[in-house]
Short mmCIF file of C-alpha atoms and ligand atoms in Angstrom, two decimals:
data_model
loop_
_atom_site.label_atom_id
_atom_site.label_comp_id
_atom_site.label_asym_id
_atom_site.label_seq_id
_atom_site.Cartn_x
_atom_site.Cartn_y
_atom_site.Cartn_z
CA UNK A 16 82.44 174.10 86.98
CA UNK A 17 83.20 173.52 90.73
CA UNK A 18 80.02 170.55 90.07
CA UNK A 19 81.73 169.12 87.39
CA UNK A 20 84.75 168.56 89.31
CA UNK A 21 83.16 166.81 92.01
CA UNK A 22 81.77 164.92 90.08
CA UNK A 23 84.62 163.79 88.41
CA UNK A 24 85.88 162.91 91.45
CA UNK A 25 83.43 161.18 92.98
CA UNK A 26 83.44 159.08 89.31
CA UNK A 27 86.94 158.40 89.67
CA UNK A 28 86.57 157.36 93.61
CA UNK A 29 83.99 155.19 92.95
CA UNK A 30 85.22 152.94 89.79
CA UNK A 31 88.79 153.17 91.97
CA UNK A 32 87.11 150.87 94.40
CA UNK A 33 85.44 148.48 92.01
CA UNK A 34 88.88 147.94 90.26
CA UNK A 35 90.71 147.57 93.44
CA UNK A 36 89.19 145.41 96.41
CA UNK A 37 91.50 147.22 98.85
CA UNK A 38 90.12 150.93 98.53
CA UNK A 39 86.56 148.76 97.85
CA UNK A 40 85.25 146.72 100.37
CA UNK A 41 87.88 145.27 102.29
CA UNK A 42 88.01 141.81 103.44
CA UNK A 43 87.42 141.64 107.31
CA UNK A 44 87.94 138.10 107.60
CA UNK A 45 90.19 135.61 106.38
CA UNK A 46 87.26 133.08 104.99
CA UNK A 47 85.86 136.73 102.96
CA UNK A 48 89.79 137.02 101.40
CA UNK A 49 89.97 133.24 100.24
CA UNK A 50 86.41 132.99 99.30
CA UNK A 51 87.50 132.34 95.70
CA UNK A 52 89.94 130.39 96.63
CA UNK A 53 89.28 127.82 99.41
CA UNK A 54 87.69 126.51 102.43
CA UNK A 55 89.46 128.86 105.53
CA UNK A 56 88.67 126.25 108.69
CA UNK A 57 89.33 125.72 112.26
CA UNK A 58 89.50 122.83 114.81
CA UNK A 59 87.28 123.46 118.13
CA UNK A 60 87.72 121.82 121.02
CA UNK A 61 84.36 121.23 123.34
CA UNK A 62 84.85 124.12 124.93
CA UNK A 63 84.60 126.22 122.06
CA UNK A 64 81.48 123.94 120.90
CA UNK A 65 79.89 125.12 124.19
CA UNK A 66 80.61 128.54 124.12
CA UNK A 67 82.12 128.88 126.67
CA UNK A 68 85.45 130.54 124.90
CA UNK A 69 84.77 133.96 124.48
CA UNK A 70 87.61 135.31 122.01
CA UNK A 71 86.17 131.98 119.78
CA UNK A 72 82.44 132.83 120.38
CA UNK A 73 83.63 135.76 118.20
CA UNK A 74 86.31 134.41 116.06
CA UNK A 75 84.87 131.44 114.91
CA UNK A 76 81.93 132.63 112.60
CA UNK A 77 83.57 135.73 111.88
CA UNK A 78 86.58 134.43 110.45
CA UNK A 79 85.52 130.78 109.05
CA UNK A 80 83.55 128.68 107.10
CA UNK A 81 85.00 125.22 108.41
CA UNK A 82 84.86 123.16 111.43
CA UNK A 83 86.90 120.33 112.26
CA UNK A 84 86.52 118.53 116.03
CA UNK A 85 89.69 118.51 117.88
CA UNK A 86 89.15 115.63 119.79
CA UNK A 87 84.93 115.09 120.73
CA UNK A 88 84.41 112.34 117.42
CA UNK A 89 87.85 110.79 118.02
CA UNK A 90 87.03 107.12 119.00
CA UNK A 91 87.92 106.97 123.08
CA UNK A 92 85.56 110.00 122.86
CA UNK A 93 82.27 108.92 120.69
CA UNK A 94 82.61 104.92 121.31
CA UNK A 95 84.04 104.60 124.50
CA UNK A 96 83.10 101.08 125.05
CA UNK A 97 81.80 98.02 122.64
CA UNK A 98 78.45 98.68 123.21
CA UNK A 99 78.34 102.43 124.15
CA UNK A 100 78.71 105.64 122.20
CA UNK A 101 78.19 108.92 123.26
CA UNK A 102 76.94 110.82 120.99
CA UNK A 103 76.62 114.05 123.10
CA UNK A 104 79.12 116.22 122.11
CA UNK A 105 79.89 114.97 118.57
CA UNK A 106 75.88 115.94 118.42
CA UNK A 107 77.00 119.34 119.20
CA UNK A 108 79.62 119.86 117.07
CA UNK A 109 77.18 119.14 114.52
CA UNK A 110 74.39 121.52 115.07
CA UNK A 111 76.98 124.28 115.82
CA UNK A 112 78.01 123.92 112.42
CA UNK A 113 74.54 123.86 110.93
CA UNK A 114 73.10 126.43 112.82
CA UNK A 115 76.30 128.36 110.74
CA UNK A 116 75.95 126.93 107.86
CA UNK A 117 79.72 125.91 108.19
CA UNK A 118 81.43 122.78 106.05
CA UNK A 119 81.65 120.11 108.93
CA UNK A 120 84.44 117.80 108.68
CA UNK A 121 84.36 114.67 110.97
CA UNK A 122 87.80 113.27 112.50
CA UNK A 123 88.62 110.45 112.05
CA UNK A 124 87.51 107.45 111.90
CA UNK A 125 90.10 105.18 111.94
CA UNK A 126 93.71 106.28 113.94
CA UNK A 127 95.66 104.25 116.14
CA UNK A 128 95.95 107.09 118.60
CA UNK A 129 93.23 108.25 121.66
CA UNK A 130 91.85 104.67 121.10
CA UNK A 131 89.36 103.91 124.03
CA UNK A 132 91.22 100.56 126.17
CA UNK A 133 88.66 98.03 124.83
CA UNK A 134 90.06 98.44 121.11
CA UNK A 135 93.48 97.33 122.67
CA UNK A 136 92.19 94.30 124.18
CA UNK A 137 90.16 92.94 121.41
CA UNK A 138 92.17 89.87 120.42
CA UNK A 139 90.93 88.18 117.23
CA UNK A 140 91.21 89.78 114.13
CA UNK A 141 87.46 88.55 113.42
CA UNK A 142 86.26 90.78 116.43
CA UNK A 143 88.67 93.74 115.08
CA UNK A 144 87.14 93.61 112.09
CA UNK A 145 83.48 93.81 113.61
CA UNK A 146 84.46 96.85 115.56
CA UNK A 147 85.57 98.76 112.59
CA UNK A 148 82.79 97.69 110.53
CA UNK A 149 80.39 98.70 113.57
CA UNK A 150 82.27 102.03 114.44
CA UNK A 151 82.11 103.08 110.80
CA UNK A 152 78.90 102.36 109.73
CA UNK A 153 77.40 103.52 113.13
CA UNK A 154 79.18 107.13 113.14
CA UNK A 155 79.03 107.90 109.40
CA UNK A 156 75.64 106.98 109.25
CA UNK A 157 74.29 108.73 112.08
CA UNK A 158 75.84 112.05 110.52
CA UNK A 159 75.43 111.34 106.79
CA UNK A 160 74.41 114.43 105.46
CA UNK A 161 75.45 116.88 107.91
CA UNK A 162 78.98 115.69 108.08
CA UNK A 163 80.34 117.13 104.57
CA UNK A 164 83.74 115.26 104.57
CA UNK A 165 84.82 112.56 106.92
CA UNK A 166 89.08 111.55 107.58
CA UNK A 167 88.20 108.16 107.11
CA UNK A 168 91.82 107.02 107.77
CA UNK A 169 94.54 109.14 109.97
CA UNK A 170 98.63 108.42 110.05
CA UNK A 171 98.43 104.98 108.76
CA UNK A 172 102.17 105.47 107.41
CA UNK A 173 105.60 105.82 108.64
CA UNK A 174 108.50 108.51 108.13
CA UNK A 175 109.50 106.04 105.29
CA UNK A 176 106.50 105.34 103.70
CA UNK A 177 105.85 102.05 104.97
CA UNK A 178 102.15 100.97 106.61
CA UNK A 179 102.28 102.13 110.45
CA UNK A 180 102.01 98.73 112.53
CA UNK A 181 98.70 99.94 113.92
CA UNK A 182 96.68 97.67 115.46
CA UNK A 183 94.75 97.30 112.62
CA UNK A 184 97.75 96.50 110.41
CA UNK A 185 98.89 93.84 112.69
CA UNK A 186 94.99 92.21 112.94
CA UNK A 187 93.90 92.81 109.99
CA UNK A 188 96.60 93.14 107.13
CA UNK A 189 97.40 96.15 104.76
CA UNK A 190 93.96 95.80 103.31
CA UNK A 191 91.86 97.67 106.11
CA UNK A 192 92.79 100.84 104.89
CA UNK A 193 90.91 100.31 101.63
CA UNK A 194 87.91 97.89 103.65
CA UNK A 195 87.66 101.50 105.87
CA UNK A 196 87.22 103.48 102.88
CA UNK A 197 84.57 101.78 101.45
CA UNK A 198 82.28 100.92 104.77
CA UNK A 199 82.48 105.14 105.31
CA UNK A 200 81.28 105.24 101.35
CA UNK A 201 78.60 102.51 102.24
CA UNK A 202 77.51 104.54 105.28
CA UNK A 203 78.05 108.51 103.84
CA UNK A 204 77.47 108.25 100.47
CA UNK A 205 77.32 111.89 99.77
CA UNK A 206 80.54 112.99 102.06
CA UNK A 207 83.42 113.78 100.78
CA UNK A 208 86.38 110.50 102.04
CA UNK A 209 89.90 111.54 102.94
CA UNK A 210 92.86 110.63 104.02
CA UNK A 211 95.05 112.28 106.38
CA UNK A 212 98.42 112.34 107.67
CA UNK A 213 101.39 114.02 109.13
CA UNK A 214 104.66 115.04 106.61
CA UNK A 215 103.26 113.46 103.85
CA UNK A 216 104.78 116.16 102.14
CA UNK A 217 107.91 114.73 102.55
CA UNK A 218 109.45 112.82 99.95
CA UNK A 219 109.66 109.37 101.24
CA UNK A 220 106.07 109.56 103.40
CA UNK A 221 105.10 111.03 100.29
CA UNK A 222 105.78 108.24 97.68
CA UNK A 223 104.33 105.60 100.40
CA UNK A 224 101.04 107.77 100.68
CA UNK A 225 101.09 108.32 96.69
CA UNK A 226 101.43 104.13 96.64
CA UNK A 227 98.68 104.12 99.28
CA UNK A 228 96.06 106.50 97.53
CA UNK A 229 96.67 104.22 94.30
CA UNK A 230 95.92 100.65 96.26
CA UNK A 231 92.59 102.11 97.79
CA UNK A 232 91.35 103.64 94.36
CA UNK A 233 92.64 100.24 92.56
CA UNK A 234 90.80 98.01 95.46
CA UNK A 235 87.49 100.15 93.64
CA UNK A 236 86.71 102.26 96.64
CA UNK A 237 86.45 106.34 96.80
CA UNK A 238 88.70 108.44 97.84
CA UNK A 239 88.11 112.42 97.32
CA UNK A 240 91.15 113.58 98.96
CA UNK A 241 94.10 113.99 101.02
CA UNK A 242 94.70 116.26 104.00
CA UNK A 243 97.98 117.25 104.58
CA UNK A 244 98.18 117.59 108.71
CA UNK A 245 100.75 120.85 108.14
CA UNK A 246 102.28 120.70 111.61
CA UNK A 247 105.39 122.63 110.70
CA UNK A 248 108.44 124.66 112.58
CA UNK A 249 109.20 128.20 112.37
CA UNK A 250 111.31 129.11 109.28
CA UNK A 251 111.28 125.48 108.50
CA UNK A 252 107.96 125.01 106.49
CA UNK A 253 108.90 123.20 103.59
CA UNK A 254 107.43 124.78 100.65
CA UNK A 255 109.56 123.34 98.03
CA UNK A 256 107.99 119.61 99.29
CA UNK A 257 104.61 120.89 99.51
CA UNK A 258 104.17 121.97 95.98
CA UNK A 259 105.90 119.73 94.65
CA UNK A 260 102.79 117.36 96.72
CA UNK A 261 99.87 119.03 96.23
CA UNK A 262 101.09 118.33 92.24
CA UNK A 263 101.75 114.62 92.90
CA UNK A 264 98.58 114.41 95.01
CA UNK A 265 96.25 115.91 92.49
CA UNK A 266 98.07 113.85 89.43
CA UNK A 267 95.98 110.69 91.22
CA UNK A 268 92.71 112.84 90.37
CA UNK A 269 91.89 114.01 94.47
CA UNK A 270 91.76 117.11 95.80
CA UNK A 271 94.68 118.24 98.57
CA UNK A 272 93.66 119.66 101.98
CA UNK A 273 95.72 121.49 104.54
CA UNK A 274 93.74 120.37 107.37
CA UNK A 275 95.83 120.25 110.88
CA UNK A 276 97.79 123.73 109.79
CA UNK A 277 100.07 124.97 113.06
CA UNK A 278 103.59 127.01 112.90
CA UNK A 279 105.47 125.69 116.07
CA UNK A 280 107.65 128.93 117.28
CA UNK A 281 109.13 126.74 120.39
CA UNK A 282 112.42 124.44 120.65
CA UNK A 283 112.24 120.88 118.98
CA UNK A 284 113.62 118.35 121.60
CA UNK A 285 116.65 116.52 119.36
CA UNK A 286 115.60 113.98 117.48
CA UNK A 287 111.84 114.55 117.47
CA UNK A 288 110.13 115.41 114.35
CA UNK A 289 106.23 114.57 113.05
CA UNK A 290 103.35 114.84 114.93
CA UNK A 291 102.72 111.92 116.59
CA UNK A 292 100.75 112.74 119.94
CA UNK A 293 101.86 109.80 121.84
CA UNK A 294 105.20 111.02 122.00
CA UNK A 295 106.11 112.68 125.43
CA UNK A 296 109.01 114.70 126.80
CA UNK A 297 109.78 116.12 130.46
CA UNK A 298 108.46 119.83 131.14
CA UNK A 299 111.92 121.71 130.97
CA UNK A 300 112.21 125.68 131.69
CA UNK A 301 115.16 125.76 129.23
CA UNK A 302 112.64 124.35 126.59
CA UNK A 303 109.70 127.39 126.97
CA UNK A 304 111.76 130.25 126.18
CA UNK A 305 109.05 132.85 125.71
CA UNK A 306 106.09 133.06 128.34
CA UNK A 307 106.35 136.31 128.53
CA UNK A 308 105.27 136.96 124.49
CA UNK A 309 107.13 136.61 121.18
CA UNK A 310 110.39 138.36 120.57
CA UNK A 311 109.54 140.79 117.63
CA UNK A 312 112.21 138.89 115.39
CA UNK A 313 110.53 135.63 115.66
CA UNK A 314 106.82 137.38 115.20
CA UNK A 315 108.23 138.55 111.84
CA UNK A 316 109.59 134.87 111.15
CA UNK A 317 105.79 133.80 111.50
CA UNK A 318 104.74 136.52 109.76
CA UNK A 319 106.78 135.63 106.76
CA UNK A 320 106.10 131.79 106.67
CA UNK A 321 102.86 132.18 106.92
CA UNK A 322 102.73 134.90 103.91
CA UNK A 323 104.92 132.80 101.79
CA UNK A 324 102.58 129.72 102.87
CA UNK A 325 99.70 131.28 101.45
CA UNK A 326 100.72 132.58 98.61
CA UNK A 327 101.73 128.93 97.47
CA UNK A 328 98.39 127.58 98.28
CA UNK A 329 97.02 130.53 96.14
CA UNK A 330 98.79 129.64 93.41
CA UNK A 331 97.37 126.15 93.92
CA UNK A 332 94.22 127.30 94.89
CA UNK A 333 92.58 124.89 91.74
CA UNK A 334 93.88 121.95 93.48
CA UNK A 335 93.06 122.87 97.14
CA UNK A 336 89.89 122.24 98.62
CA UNK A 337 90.29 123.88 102.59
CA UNK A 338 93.11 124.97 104.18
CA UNK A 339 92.33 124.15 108.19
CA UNK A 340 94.09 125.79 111.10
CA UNK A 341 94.44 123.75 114.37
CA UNK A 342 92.80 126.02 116.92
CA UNK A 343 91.15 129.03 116.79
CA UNK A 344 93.92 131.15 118.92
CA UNK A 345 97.24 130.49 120.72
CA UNK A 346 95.92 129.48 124.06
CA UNK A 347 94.08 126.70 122.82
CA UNK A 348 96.61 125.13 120.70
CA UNK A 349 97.58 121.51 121.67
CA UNK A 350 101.22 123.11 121.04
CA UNK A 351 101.37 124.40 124.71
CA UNK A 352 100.87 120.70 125.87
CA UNK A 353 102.78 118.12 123.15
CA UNK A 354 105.30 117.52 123.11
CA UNK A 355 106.08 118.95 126.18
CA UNK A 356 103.46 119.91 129.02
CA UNK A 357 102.92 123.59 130.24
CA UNK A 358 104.58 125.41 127.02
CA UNK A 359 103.62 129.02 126.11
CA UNK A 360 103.26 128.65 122.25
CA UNK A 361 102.24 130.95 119.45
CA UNK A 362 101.65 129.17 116.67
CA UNK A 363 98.36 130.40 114.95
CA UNK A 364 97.24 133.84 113.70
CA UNK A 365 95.26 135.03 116.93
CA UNK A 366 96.60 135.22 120.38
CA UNK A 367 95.54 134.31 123.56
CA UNK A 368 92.85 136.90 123.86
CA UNK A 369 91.52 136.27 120.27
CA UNK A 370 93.38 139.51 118.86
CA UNK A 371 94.92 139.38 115.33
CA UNK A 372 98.74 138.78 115.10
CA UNK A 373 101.14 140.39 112.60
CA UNK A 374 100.89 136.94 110.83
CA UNK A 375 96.97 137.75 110.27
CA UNK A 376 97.54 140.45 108.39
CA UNK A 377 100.01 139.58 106.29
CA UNK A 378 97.72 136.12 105.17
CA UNK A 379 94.62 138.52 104.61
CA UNK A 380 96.97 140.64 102.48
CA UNK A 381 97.62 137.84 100.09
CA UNK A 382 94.33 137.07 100.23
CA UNK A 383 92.97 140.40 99.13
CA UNK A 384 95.45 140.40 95.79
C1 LIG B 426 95.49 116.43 119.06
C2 LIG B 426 94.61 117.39 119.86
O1 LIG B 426 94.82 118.68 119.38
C3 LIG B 426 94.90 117.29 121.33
O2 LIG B 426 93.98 118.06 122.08
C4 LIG B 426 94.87 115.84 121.79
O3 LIG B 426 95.27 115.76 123.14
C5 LIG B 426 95.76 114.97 120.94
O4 LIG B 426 95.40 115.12 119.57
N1 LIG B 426 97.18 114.80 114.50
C6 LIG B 426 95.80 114.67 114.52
C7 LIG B 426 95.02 115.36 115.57
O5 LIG B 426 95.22 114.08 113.59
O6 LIG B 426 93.84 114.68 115.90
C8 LIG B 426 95.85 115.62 116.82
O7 LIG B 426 95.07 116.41 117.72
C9 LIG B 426 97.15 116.30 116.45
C10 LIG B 426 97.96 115.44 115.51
#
């Protein structure tokens, strides 16, 4: 009798876990919880491609699947001069995904931002237009086939949807956008194209990009998909926009990405809003209110947002290809340093020594539903 009963139990304990992944084998990781779902990723900067970050040594294959290069295969970094790249850390990157088996995204190829000086002082549009041809085809072909998805373009718009008046713009005419898209196809046949920006979940950035996505698929080049950058504000993340985008986005037939993703916790100087990383304010003790640690109330904020984040992009989860963080843990997020220099931020789910945050938890618990 007493046999039979534990047996029943065990039974019951052991078809409890297969019906419930919670009792069962829980997720430890966040890319384990969205497996079915999406790509979990992270940007490393080249410290954390040289191992030389400890809490990310860890982290990193632990917790995701994708890699995206904070700044080593931005252009000032990989082609610093006409005839000169250096290929050196971009290399790295590379094999540090492989070794993983990680997806590798490449950023970017074409941005108007951490441009190397000779780019600025080309003055024909003839010679532009070598340089991108040259940059493109030399970068994407050199990692074709290791790279799995390049951001061909980055920020090309404005807050109202117009074209940006990039340096390419004012060269080379609204057409280079499209021209970029199909050298990278020429060069990387087999990667995966996107474009990427900042707000283009907002309505008006959001019909220009829409506009924008149509004109480069209409000009007969490929485009896979768009990465929305996702630098938001605490309690401000507008969820309402981004479904209603990652709809509109996926109407055109291309997957969406969320591919820069950061919660900023810190005070907005007036005025400023977007991402652009040129943009520079004084270092003001008024404006980094917390370098001591989070008040509890605002850890709970993040906590929330993120949850509520998440469980949108679940719901979406057919039309969403990767969902990117920007930095592995809060002391290496750009965040400290832009807009203003010498910040304490928190705006990612690990802190500064690579431990889980409320806001972890609460993303791996939508994950595990
Ligand atoms: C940022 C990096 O995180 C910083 O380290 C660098 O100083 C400036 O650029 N949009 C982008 C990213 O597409 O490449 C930017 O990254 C953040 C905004």
């Amino acid at each position: 009798m007493k046999r039979k009963w534990s047996l029943l139990i065990i039974a019951a304990l052991i078809s409890g876990c297969a019906g419930n992944r919670k009792i069962g084998r829980a997720p430890a990781s966040l890319k384990e919880a969205f497996k079915n779902d999406f790509l979990i990723g992270t940007a490393l900067s080249a410290g954390q491609i040289g191992e030389r970050d400890a809490g990310a040594r860890v982290l990193v294959p632990q917790q995701f699947n994708a890699i995206t290069p904070e700044n080593v295969m931005k252009c000032e970094a990989i082609h610093p001069q006409w005839n000169r790249y250096d290929y050196k850390l971009a290399d790295e990157y590379v094999n540090y995904g492989s070794r993983r088996q990680m997806f590798i995204v490449g950023h970017t190829l074409i941005w108007h931002s951490q441009l190397p000086g000779f780019v600025h002082r080309i003055k024909s549009p003839d010679s532009l237009r070598l340089f991108m041809q040259q940059h493109i085809h030399t970068i994407a072909s050199r990692y074709a086939g290791r790279v799995n998805s390049w951001d061909v373009v980055n920020e090309a718009l404005n807050e109202d949807g117009t074209l940006r008046r990039s340096v390419f713009f004012e060269k080379l005419g609204p057409s280079y956008i499209a021209e970029a898209f199909k050298l990278a196809a020429e060069a990387a046949p087999g990667t995966l194209l996107y474009y990427n920006d900042y707000n283009i979940e907002q309505p008006a950035k959001r019909r220009g990009a829409i506009e924008l996505i149509r004109k480069i698929q209409a000009s007969g080049a490929r485009i896979d998909g768009v990465g929305i950058q996702g630098h938001w504000h605490l309690g401000q993340v507008p969820f309402r926009d981004l479904e209603q985008s990652i709809a509109d986005f996926s109407a055109l037939g291309i997957k969406v990405a969320i591919t820069e993703l950061d919660i900023n916790v810190l005070p907005r100087p007036k005025n400023m809003s977007g991402a652009e990383v040129s943009q520079k304010f004084a270092s003001d003790p008024e404006m980094n209110p917390y370098p001591n640690g989070l008040p509890a109330a605002l850890e709970e904020q993040l906590a929330k947002d993120y949850e509520q984040l998440f469980k949108i992009l679940v719901k979406y989860k057919q039309q969403i290809s990767r969902v990117t963080f920007w930095g592995v843990h809060d002391g290496q997020s750009w965040l400290n340093n832009w807009p203003i220099p010498g910040r304490t931020n928190y705006p990612l789910l690990f802190d500064r020594q690579g431990r889980p945050k409320p806001a972890y938890y609460r993303v791996l618990a939508v994950g595990e539903k």
